[in-house]
Every structure is written in structure tokens, then in C-alpha cells.
Short mmCIF file of C-alpha atoms and ligand atoms in Angstrom, two decimals:
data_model
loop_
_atom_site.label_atom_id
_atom_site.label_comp_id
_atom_site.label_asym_id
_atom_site.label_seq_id
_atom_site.Cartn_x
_atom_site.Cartn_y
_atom_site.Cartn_z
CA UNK A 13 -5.46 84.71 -7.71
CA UNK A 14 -7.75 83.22 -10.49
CA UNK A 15 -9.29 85.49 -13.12
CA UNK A 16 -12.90 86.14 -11.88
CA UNK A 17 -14.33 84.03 -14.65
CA UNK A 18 -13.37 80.78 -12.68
CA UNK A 19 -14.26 82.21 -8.90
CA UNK A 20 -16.67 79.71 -7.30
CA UNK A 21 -18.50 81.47 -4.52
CA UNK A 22 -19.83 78.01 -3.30
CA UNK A 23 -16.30 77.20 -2.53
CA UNK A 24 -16.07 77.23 1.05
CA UNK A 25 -11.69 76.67 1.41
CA UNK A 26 -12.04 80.49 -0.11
CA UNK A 27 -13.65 81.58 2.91
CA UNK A 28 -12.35 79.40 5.47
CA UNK A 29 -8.61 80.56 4.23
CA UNK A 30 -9.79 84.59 4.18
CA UNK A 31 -8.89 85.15 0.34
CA UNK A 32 -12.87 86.16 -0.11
CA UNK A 33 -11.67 89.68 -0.20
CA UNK A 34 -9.55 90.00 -2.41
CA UNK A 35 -12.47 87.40 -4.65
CA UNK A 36 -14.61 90.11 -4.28
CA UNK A 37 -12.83 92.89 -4.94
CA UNK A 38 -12.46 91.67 -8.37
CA UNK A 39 -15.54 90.77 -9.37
CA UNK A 40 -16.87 94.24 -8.26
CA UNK A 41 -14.51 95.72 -10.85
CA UNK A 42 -14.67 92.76 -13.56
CA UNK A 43 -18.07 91.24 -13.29
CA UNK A 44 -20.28 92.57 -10.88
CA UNK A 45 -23.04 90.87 -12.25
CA UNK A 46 -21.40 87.36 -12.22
CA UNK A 47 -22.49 83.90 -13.59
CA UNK A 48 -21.08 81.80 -10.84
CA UNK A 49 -20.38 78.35 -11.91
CA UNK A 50 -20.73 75.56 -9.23
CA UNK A 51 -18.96 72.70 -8.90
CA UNK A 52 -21.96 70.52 -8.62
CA UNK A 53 -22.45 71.64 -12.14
CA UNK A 54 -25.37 74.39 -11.59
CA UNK A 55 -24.94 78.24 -11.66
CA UNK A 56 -26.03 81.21 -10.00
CA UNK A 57 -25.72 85.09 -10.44
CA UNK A 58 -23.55 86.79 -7.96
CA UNK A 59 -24.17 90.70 -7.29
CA UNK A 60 -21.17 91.95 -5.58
CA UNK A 61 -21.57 95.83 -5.94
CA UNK A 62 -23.35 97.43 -2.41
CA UNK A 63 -25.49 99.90 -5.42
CA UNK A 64 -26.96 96.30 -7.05
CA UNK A 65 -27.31 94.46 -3.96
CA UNK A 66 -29.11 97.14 -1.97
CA UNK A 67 -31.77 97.81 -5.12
CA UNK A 68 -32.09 93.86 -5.19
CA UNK A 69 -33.06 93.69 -1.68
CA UNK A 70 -35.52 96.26 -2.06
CA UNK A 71 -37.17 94.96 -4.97
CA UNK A 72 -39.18 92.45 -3.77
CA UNK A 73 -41.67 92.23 -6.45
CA UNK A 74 -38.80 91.06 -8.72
CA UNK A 75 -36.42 89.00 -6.55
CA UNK A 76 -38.71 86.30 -4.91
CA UNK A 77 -37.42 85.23 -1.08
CA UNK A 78 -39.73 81.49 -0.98
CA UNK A 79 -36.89 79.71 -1.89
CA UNK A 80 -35.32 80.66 1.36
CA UNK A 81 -32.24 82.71 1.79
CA UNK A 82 -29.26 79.91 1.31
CA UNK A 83 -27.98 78.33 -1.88
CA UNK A 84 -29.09 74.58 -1.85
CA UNK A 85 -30.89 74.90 1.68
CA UNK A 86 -34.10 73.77 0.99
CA UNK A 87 -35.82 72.17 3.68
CA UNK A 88 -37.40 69.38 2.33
CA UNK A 89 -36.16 67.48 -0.59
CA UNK A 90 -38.05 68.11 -4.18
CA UNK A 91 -37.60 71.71 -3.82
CA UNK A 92 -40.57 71.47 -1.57
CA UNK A 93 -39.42 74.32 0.90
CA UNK A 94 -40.60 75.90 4.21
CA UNK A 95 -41.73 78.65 1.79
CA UNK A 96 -44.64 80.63 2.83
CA UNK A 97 -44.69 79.48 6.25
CA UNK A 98 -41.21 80.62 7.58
CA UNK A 99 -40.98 83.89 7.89
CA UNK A 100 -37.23 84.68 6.16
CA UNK A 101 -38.95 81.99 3.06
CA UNK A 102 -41.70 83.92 2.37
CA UNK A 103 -42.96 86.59 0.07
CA UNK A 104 -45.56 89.85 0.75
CA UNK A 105 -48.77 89.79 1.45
CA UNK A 106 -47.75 86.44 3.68
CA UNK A 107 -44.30 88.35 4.50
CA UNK A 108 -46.74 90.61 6.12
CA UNK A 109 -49.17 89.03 8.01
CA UNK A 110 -46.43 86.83 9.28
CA UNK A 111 -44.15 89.55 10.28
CA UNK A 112 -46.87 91.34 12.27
CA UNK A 113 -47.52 87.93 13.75
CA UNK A 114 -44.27 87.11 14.74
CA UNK A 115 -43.21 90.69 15.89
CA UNK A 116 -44.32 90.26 20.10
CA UNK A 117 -40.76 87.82 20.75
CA UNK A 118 -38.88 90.98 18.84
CA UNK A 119 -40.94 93.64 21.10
CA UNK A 120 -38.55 95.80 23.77
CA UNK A 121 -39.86 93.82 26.46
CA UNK A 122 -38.17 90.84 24.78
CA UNK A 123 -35.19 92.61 23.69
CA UNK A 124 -34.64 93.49 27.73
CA UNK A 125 -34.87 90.28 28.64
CA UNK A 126 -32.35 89.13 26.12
CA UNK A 127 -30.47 92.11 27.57
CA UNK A 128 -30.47 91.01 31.02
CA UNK A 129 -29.33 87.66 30.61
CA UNK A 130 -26.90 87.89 28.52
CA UNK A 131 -25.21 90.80 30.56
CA UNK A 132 -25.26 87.90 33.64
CA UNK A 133 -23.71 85.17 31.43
CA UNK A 134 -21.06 87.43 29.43
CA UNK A 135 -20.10 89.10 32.70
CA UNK A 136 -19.58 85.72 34.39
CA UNK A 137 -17.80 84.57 31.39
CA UNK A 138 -15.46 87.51 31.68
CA UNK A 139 -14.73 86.30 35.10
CA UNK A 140 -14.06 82.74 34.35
CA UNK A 141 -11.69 83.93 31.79
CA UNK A 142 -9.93 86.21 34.40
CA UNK A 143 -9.27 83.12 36.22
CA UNK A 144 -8.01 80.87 33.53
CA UNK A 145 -5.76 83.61 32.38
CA UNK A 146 -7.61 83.60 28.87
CA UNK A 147 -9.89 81.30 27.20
CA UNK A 148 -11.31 79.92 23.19
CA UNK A 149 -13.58 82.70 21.99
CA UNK A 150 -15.42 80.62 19.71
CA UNK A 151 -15.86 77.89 22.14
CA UNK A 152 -16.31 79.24 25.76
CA UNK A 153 -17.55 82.84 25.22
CA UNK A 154 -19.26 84.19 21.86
CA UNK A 155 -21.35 81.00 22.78
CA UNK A 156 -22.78 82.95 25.36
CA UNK A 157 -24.84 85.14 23.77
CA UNK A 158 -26.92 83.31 21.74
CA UNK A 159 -27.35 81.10 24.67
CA UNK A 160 -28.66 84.37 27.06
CA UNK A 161 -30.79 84.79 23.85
CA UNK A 162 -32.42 81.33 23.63
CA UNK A 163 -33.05 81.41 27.49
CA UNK A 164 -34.83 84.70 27.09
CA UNK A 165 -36.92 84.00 23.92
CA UNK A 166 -37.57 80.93 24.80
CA UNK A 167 -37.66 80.33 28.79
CA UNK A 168 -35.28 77.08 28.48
CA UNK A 169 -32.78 76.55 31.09
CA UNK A 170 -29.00 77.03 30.48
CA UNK A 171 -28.16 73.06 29.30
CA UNK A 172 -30.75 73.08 26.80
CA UNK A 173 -29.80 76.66 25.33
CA UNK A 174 -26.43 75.32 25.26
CA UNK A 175 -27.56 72.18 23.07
CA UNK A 176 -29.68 74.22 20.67
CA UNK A 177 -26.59 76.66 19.88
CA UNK A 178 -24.33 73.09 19.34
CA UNK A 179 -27.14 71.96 17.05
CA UNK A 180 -27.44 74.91 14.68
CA UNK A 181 -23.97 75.24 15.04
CA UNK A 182 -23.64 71.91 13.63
CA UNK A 183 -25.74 72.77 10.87
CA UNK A 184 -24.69 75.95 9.62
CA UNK A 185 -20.86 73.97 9.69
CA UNK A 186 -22.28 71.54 7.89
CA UNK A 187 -19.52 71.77 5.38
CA UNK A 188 -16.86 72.12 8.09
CA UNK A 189 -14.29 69.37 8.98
CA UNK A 190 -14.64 70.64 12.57
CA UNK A 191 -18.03 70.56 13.26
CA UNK A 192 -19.39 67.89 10.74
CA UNK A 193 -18.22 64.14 9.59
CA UNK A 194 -17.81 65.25 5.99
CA UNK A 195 -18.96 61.76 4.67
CA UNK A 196 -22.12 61.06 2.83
CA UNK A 197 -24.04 63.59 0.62
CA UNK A 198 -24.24 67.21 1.53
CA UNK A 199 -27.40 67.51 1.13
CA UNK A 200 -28.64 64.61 3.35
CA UNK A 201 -25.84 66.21 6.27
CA UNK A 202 -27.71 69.64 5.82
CA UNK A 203 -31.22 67.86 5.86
CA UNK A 204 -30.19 65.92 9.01
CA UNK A 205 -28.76 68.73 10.86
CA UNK A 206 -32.52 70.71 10.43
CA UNK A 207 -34.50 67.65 10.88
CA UNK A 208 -32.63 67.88 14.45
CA UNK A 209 -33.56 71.28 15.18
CA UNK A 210 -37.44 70.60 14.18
CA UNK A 211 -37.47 67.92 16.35
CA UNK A 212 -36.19 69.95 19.59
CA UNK A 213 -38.71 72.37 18.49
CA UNK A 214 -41.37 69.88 18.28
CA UNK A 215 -40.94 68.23 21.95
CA UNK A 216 -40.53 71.60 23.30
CA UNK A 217 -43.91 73.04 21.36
CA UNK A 218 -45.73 69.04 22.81
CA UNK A 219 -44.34 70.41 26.37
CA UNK A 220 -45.76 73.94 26.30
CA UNK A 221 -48.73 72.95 24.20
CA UNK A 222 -51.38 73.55 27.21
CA UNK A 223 -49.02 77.12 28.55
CA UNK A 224 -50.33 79.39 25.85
CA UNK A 225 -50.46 82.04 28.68
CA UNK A 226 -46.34 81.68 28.55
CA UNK A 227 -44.46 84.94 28.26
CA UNK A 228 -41.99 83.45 25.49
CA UNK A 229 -41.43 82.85 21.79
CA UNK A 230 -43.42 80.06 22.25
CA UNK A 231 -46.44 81.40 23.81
CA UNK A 232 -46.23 84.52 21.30
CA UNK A 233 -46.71 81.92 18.54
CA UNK A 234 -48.90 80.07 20.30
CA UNK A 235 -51.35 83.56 20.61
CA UNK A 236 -50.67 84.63 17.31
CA UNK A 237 -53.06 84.55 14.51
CA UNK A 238 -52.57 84.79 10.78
CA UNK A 239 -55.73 85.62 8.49
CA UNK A 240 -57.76 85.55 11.93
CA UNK A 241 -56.82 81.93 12.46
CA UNK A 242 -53.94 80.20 14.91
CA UNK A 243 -50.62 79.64 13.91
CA UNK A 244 -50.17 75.56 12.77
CA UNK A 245 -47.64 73.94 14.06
CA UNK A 246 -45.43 73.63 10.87
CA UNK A 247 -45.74 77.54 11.07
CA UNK A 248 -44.74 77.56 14.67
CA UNK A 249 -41.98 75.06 14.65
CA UNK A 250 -40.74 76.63 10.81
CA UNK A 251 -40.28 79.99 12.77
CA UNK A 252 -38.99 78.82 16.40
CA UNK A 253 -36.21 77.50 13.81
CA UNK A 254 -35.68 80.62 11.92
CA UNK A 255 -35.26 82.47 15.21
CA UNK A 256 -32.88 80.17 16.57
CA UNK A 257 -31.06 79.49 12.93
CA UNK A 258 -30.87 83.48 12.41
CA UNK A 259 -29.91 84.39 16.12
CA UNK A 260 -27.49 82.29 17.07
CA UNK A 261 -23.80 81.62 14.66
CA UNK A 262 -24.84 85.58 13.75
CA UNK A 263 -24.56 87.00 16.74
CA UNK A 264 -21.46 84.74 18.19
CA UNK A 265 -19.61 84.81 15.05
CA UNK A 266 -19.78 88.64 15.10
CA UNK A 267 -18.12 88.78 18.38
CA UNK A 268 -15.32 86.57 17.29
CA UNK A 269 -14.83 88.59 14.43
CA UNK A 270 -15.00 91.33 16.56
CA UNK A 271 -12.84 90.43 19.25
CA UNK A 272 -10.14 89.60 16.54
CA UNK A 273 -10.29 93.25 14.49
CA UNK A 274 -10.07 94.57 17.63
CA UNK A 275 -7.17 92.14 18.80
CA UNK A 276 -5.45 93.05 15.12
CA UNK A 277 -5.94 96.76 15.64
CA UNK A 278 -4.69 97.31 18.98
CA UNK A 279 -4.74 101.14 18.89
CA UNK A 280 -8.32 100.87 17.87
CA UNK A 281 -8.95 98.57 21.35
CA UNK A 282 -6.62 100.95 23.49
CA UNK A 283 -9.05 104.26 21.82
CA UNK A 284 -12.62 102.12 22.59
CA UNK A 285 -11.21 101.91 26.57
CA UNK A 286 -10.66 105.24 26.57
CA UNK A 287 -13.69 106.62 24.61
CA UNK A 288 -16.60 103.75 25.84
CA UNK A 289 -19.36 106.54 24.10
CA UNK A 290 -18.03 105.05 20.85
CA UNK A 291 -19.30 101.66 21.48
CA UNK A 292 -22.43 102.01 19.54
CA UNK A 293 -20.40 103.37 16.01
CA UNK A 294 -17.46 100.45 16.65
CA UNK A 295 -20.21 97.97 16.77
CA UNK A 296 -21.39 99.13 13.75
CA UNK A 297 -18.41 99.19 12.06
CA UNK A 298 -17.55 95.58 13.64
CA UNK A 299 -21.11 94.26 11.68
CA UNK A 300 -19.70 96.02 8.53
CA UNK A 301 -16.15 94.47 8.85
CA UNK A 302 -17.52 91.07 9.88
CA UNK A 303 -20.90 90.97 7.20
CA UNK A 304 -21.36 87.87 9.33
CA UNK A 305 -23.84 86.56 6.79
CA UNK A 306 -22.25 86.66 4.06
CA UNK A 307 -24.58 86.35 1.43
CA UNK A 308 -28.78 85.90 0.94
CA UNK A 309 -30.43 83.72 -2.26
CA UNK A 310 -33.63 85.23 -4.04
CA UNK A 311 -35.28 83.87 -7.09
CA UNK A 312 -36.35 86.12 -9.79
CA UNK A 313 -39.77 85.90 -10.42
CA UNK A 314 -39.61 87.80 -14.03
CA UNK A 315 -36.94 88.56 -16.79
CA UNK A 316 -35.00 91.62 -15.54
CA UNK A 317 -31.89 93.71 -16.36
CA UNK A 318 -28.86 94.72 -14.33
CA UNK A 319 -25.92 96.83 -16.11
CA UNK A 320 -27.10 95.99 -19.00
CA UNK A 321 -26.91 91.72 -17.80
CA UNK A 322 -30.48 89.75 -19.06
CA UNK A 323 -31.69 87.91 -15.76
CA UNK A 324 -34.06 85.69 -16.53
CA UNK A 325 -37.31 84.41 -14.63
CA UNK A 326 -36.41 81.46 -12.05
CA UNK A 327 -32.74 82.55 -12.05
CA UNK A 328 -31.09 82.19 -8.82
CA UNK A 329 -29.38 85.39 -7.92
CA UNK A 330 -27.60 85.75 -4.51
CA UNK A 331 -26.90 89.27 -3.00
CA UNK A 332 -23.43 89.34 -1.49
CA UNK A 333 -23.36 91.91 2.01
CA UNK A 334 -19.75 90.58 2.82
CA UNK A 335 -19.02 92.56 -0.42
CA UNK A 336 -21.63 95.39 -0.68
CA UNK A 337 -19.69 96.36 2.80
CA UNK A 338 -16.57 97.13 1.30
CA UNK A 339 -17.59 98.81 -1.63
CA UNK A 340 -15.18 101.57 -1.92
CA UNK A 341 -18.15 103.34 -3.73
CA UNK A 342 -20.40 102.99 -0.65
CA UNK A 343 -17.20 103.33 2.05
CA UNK A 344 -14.51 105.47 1.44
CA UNK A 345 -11.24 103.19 2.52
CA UNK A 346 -13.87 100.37 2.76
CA UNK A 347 -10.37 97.72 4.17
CA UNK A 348 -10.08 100.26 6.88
CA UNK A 349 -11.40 99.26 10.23
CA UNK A 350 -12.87 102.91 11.49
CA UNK A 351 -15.07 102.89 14.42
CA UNK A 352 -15.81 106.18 13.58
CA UNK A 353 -17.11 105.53 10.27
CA UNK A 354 -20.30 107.84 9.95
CA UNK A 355 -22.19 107.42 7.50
CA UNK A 356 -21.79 103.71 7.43
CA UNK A 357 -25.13 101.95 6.05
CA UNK A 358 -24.00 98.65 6.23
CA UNK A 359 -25.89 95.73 4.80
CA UNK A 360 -24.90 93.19 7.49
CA UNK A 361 -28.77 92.57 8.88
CA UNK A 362 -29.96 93.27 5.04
CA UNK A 363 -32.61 95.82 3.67
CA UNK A 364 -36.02 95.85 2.73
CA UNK A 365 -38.74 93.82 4.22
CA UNK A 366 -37.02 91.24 5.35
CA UNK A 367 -34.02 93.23 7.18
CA UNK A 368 -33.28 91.25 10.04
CA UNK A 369 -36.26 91.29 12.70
CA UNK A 370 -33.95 90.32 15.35
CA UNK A 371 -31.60 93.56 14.68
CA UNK A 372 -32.82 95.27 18.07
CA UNK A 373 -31.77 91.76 20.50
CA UNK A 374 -28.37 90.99 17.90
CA UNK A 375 -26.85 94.62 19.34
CA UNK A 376 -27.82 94.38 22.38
CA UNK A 377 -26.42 91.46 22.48
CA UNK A 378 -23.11 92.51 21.11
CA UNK A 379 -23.45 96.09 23.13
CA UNK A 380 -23.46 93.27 26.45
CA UNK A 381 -20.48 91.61 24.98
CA UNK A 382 -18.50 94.10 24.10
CA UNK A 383 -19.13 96.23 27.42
CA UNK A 384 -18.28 93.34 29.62
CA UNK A 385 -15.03 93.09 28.02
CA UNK A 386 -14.43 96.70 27.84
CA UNK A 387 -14.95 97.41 31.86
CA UNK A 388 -12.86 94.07 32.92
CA UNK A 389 -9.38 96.30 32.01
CA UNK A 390 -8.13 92.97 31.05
CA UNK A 391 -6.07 93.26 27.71
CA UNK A 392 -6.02 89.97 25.67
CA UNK A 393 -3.65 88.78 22.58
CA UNK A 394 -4.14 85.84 20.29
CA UNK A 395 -3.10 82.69 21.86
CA UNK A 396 -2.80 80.77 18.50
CA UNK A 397 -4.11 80.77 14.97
CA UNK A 398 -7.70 81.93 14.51
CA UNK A 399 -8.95 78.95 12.73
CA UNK A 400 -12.12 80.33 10.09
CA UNK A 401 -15.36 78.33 9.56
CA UNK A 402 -15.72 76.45 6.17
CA UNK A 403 -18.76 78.50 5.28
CA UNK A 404 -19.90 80.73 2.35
CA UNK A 405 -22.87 81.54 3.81
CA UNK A 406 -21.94 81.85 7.18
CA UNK A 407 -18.55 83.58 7.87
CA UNK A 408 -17.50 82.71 11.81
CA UNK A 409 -14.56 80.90 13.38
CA UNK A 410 -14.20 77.38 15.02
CA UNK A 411 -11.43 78.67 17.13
CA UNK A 412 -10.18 82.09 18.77
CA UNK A 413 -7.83 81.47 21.50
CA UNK A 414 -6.65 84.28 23.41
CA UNK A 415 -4.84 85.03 26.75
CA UNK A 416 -4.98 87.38 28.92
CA UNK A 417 -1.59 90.15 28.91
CA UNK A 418 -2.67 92.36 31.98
C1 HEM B 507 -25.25 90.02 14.25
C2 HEM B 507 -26.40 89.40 14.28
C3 HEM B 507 -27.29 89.18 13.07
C4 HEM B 507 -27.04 89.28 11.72
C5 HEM B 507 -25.73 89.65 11.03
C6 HEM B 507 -28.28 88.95 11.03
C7 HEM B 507 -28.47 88.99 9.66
C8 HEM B 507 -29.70 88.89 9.02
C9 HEM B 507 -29.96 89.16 7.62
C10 HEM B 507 -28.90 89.58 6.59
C11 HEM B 507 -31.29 88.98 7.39
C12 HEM B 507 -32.03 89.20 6.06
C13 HEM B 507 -32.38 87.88 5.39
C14 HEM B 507 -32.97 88.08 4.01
O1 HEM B 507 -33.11 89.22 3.54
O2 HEM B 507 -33.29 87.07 3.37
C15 HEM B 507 -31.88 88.57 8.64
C16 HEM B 507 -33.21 88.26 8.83
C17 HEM B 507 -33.70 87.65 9.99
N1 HEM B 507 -33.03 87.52 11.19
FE1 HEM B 507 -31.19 88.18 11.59
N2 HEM B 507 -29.22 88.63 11.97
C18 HEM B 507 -28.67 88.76 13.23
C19 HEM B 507 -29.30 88.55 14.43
C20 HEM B 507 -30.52 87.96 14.58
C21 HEM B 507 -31.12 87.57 15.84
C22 HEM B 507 -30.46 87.79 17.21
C23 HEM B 507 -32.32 86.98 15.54
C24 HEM B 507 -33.32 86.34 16.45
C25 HEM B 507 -33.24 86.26 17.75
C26 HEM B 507 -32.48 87.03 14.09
C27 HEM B 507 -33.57 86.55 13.39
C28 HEM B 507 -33.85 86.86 12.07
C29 HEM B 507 -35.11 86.55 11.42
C30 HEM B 507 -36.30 85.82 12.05
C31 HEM B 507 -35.01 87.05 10.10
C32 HEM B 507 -36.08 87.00 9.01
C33 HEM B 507 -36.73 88.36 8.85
C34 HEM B 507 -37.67 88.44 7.66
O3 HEM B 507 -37.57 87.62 6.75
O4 HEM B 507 -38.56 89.32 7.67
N3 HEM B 507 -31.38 87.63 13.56
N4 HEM B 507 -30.90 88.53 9.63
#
């Protein structure tokens, strides 16, 4: 293990191999406030302590979000970003308006819906696994939620669901031997990969251009106003993406990581069959123990201080979740998987104005998951390696096999 003086967080083999842990744990206790050096040659600061990270998130004034929330991920080239238009890119009083805006596809009546169909596909999924005697989590069933979730949101029919989900998976593995053709410039890959989504986005929004009456996310945006006027399109297509980019790898990758704490704690799955009232706390603890996304980027907008560390304006400084959640000082035993853990104020859907707006459909998603598997009776094991995504920002998995024991 290096000293934490020569960790690079942007080095995605320390993820994809599972020695972030251990990264982290020493930097919270060596250099909390961390000057990450890239290998690209530019730097960052790294908070890693669940204390810093939380105040960070909830000072807003200071820590600017219109650069957008991942390291490099700008959306146009020239640093020209989505900023101000997309909702996770964008600073108060826009954060505002545009929140309030784009709250009707987060309502409860949306959140049901999600509900609903993801209950049909994750049940049938169960089945289909039944018959095959086991299955690839990654591939054949976390899939299935975000794919319930696109139909819902966005009234598309099961193929296309299924394409969106391979696109932003595509994207958000755009560092990942399985899922991209690691040739060429990063950069361009990442730029190509959103350009794709935008353009699904924008056919769809041509299509349902005359439908404003629709009851989906489209529709919603379609209706919604911002400073009394209509949403542009660039505003409409910017946050169709930021739904799908934020809904989907979270809420799959979460149920890998789920089904494989569970699979590694066996006791823990045998206790959840018998006590199905603690579903709500396990998933809670499985969002802690996953911290799915792993990190956000803000910008500091003026010279600050933190433990006595000068941060100064237009420094990048990226608050870590994946180690705020196992910050002994937060969570006693914090490498413990405890799906009794009360109080457990994870940071895995992030604080502050901009905590995750699509918190409410993610666990019901998950709550579907998770109870379909749960009242099957079928007990699984690992069927081969887990293999992890080559991600820092991102933590999932490219494969999960399992099979099915009884
Ligand atoms: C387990 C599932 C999920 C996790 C771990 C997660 C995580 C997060 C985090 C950490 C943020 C804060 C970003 C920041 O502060 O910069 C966020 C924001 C957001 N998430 Fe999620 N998310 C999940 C599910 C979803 C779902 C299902 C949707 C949509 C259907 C969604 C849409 C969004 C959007 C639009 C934002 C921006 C909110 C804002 O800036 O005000 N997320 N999410």
C-alpha cells in the first residue's frame, strides 16, 4: 500500500481491484484534506472525512456545483458546460427555480409508477432466473430496474429502455475495458458516449413535441416554466439526461453490490428472510456499504479553510461519500455490514440542495428488488468472480454471476 502522498483517486485499477478502502482509510487519518495529483498532470483536493464532506455539501455559497459533479466531465469541450441549465450543474437561485420545475417526474404519482413496473419486471426476472437455475446480476437483472424506471418516467417501451440503460452504461464505463474500446482520447470517448444520449433525447423530445398533454418526464418538462417562460430544449434535453445519467448505473449498481454483501454475509441474508420488516434499515445500510457514487466535484468559488488547509478560489475539490460512509467517527464499526445500523446518515444520495431528487423512485426501486428476491425462497451463491467496474466515479460491477442452491 503506497503512502497517501502518491494515492491517485483518478486511478480507476484502484477501484476496479477493491483496494479503495483501505486508500481511504488512510487518507482520513493522514491527509484528509488531500492534494490529489493526477496523472494527466492536474490536481484536485480530496475530502475524505464524512465531518468535511457533509459541511462541504452544505455550503453551497462556497463550493460552486456549475462545473457539474464529475472530474473532467464537462459536456462540451472549452470548459463550456451544461452549467446552469442541468439541474445537478447548476447553482441557487437557478438550482431553485429549476428544482421546483423539474420536481412533477419526482412527485408520488411518478414514484408509483416507477413502483409498479419495476415490481412486474424484477418479479418476472426472478422467475426467469428460477428457470435457468441462476443468472449474471449485472447483466440480466439489476438492469431491470432502471429499465422499469425509464418506462415509467418516460412512457418508452421495453427495447428502447433497454438501449438507453446500454448507452449510459457505456458512458459512465467509459474507462472500462468491458464496456468501452479504450483507444483514442478519453475525453473524446466520454464526449461521444453523451453526444449519444442527447441525441436519443432529441428524437424522442421531435416525437413528443406536439403531446405536451403527456403524463411523463417529457410532458412535465414540456409544461414546466422557469422565470414564467417554457423550458428550451437544451434545458429539456440537459435534464431528460441527468435523469437518465443519475437513475440508471445508481440504482443497478446498488443492487449488485447489494446482492453480493448479502451473498458474502450469509447469516445477514438467512436474518432478512426471516425478519422482512428490516428491509427498509438493510437497504439503507446496503446504500451506505455500496456509496454507489462514489464521489461529487464542486468548484470553490472563494479562498476558504479546512483543518487549517488554504483552498483557494477555482480549486477543484471533490467530496468523497464512498469514504464519508465509513468514517469510524460517523459509524461505529463503519467495515461492518449491520442492517440494523440506526442511526446511519449515510451520504450515498448526498446532502444539501442538491441531495439526490430521485431518492424517493431509487428505494423503491431497490425495496422492489430486494422484495422480489426475498419472497422467491430461492437461495443463490456466487457462480464466479464478481468482476468490478473501472470507475472512480461510479462504483458498480460488469459481472455478478450467481446460481441458484435451493
Ligand atoms: C441508488 C440510487 C441513487 C444514488 C446512489 C444517487 C446518488 C445521487 C447523489 C450523490 C446526488 C447528489 C449530486 C450532487 O450533490 O452533486 C444525486 C443527485 C441527483 N440524482 Fe440521484 N442517485 C440515485 C438514484 C437516482 C434516480 C433513480 C434518479 C432519477 C430517476 C436520480 C436523479 C438525480 C438527479 C436529477 C440529481 C440532481 C439533483 C440536484 O442537483 O438537485 N438519482 N444522486
Amino acid at each position: 500500500m503506497p503512502a497517501p502522498t502518491s494515492v491517485d483517486l483518478t486511478d480507476v485499477a484502484l477501484f476496479a481491484a477493491g483496494r479503495h478502502h483501505e486508500a481511504f482509510r488512510r487518507l482520513r487519518a493522514e491527509a484528509p484534506v488531500y492534494r490529489n495529483p493526477s496523472a494527466d498532470g492536474s490536481w484536485f483536493w480530496a475530502l475524505t472525512r464524512y465531518e468535511d464532506v457533509l459541511a462541504a455539501y452544505r455550503d453551497h455559497d462556497t463550493f460552486s456545483s456549475a462545473h457539474g459533479a464529475i472530474l473532467g466531465g464537462s459536456f462540451r469541450t472549452g470548459g463550456d458546460t451544461a452549467s446552469g441549465d442541468m439541474l445537478v450543474a447548476s447553482d441557487p437561485p437557478r438550482h431553485r427555480l429549476l428544482r421546483r420545475a423539474l420536481h412533477p417526474p419526482f412527485g408520488p404519482a411518478m414514484v408509483q409508477r416507477v413502483t409498479d413496473q419495476v415490481r412486474r419486471l424484477v418479479r418476472d426476472g426472478v422467475e426467469r432466473m428460477r428457470a435457468a437455475g441462476g443468472c449474471d446480476i449485472a447483466l440480466d437483472f439489476a438492469p431491470l430496474l432502471p429499465i422499469g424506471a425509464l418506462m415509467a418516467l418516460f412512457g418508452v417501451e421495453h427495447d428502447d429502455a433497454r438501449h438507453i440503460v446500454g448507452l449510459t452504461r457505456r458512458m459512465v464505463g467509459y474507462r472500462d475495458p468491458v464496456l468501452s474500446d479504450l483507444s483514442g482520447d478519453e475525453r473524446i470517448r466520454l464526449a461521444y458516449a453523451q453526444s449519444e444520449i442527447f441525441e436519443y433525447f432529441a428524437e424522442l423530445l421531435e416525437d413528443r413535441r406536439d403531446q405536451p398533454e403527456r403524463d411523463d418526464a417529457i410532458g412535465m418538462l414540456l409544461r414546466a416554466e422557469l422565470n414564467g417562460r417554457p423550458l428550451d430544449d437544451e434545458q429539456i434535453l440537459y435534464n431528460c439526461m441527468n435523469i437518465a445519467v443519475g437513475g440508471n448505473e445508481t440504482s443497478s449498481y446498488t443492487t449488485c453490490a447489494g446482492i453480493l454483501a448479502l451473498l458474502e454475509h450469509p447469516e445477514t441474508w438467512r436474518r432478512l428472510r426471516a425478519e422482512p420488516g428490516l428491509l427498509p434499515s438493510a437497504l439503507e445500510e446496503i446504500l451506505r456499504w455500496s456509496s454507489t457514487n462514489a464521489y461529487v466535484q464542486r468548484v470553490a468559488v472563494r479562498d476558504t479553510r479546512i483543518r487549517g488547509v488554504d483552498i483557494a478560489r477555482g480549486d477543484v475539490v471533490t467530496l468523497w461519500n464512498v469514504s464519508a460512509n465509513r468514517d469510524a467517527d460517523q459509524f461505529p464499526d463503519p467495515d461492518r455490514f449491520d442492517i440494523t445500523r440506526s442511526p446511519n446518515r449515510h451520504l450515498s444520495f448526498g446532502s444539501g440542495i442538491h441531495r439526490c431528487i430521485g431518492a424517493p423512485a431509487g428505494t423503491a426501486e431497490l425495496t422492489e428488488a430486494f422484495s422480489a428476491l426475498l419472497d422467491s425462497g430461492l437461495e443463490f451463491r456466487t457462480a464466479g468472480d464478481p468482476v468490478r467496474l473501472h470507475s472512480n466515479f461510479i462504483l458498480g460491477f460488469t459481472s455478478l454471476p450467481v446460481e441458484i442452491v435451493a
